[in-house]
PDB file of C-alpha atoms and ligand atoms in Angstrom:
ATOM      1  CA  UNK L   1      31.516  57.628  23.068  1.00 66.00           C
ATOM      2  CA  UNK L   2      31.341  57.706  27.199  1.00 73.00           C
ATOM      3  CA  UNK L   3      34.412  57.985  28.982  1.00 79.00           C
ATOM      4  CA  UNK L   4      34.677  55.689  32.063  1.00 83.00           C
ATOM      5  CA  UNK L   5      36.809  55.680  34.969  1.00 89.00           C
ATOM      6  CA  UNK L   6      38.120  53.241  36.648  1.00 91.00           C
ATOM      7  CA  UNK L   7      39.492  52.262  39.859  1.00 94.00           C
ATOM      8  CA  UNK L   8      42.070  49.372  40.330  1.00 96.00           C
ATOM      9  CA  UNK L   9      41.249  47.281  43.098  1.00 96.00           C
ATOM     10  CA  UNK L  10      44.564  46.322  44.094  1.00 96.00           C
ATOM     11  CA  UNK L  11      46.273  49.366  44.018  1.00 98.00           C
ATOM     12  CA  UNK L  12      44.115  52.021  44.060  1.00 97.00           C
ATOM     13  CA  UNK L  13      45.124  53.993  40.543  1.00 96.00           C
ATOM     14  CA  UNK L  14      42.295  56.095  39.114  1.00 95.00           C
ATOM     15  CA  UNK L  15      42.174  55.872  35.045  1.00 92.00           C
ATOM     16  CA  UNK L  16      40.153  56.938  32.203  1.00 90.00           C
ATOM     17  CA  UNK L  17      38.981  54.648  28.836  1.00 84.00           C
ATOM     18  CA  UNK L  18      36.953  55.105  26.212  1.00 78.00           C
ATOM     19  CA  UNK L  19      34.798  52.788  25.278  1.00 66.00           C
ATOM     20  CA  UNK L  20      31.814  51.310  23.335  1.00 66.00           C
ATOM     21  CA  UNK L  21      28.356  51.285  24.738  1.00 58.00           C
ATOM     22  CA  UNK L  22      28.626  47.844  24.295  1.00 61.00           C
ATOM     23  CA  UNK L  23      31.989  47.200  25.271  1.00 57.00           C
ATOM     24  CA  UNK L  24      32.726  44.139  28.067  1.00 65.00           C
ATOM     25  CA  UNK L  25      36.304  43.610  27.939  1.00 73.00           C
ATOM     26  CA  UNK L  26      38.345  43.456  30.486  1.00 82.00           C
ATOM     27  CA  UNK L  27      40.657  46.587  31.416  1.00 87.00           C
ATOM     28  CA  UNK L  28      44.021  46.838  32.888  1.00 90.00           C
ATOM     29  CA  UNK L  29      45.260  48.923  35.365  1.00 94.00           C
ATOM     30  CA  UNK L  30      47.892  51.126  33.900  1.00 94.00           C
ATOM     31  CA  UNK L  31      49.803  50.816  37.064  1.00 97.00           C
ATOM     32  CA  UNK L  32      49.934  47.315  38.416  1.00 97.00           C
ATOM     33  CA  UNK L  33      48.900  45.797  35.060  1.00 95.00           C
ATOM     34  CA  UNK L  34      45.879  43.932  37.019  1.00 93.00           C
ATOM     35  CA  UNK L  35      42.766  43.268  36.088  1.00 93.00           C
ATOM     36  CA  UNK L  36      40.940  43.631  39.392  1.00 94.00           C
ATOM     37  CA  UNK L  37      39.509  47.185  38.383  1.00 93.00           C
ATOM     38  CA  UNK L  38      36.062  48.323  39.140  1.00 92.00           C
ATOM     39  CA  UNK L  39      34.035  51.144  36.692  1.00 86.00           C
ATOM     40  CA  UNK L  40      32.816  53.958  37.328  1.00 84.00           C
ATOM     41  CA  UNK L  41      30.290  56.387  35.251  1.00 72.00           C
ATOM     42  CA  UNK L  42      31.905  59.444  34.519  1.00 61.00           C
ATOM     43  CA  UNK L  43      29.700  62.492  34.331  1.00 61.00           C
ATOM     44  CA  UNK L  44      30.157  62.492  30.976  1.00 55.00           C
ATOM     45  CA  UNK L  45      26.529  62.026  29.493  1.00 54.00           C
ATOM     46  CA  UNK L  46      26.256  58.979  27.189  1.00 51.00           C
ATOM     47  CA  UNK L  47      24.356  58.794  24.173  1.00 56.00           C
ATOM     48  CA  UNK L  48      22.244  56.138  23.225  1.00 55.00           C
ATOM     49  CA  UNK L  49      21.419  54.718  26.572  1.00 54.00           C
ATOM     50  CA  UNK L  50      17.643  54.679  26.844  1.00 53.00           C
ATOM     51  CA  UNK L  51      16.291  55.500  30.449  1.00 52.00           C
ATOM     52  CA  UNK L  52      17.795  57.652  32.738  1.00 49.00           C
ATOM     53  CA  UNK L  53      19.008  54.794  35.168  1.00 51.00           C
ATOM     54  CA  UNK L  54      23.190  57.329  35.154  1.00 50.00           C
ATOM     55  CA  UNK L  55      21.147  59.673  37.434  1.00 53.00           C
ATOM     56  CA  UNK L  56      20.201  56.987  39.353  1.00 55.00           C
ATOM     57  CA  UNK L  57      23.569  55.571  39.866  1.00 57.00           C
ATOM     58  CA  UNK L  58      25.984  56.143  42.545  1.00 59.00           C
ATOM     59  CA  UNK L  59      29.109  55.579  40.501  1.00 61.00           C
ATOM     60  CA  UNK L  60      30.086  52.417  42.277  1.00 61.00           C
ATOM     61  CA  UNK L  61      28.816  48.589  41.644  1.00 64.00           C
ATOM     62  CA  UNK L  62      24.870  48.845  41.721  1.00 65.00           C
ATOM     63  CA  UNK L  63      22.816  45.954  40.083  1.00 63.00           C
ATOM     64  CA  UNK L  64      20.007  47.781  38.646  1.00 64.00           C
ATOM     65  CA  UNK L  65      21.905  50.282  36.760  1.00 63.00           C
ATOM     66  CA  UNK L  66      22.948  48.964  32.900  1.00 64.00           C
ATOM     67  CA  UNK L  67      26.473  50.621  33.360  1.00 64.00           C
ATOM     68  CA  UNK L  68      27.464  48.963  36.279  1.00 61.00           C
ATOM     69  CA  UNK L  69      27.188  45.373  34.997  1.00 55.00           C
TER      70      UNK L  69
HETATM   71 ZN1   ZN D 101      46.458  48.929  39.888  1.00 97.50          ZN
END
């Protein structure tokens, strides 16, 4: 199970969840309790993601990589 970080948006607090490949939920920041937070791939490899599109990715909001939708 990857481990992604996150970065609130309106505060700036760097945090870690667990989730499901599939998960699309919405986190909260631990901090300011928003919801404004952006993901990040941790370098934590992944199973079960076909393609190789987390060397690809910069860590921040790219289009064409599945773990930044
Ligand atoms: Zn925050």
């Amino acid at each position: 199970m990857p481990i992604y970080n996150f970065i609130c948006n309106e505060c700036g607090e760097k945090f870690e969840q667990l989730c499901r490949i599939s998960w699309q939920g919405t986190v909260t920041c631990p901090a300011c309790k928003q919801t404004d937070v952006k993901k990040v791939i941790s370098l934590i490899s992944s199973h079960g993601r076909s393609g190789g599109d987390s060397s690809e990715c910069s860590g921040k909001s790219c289009s064409g990589c599945s773990g930044c939708k």
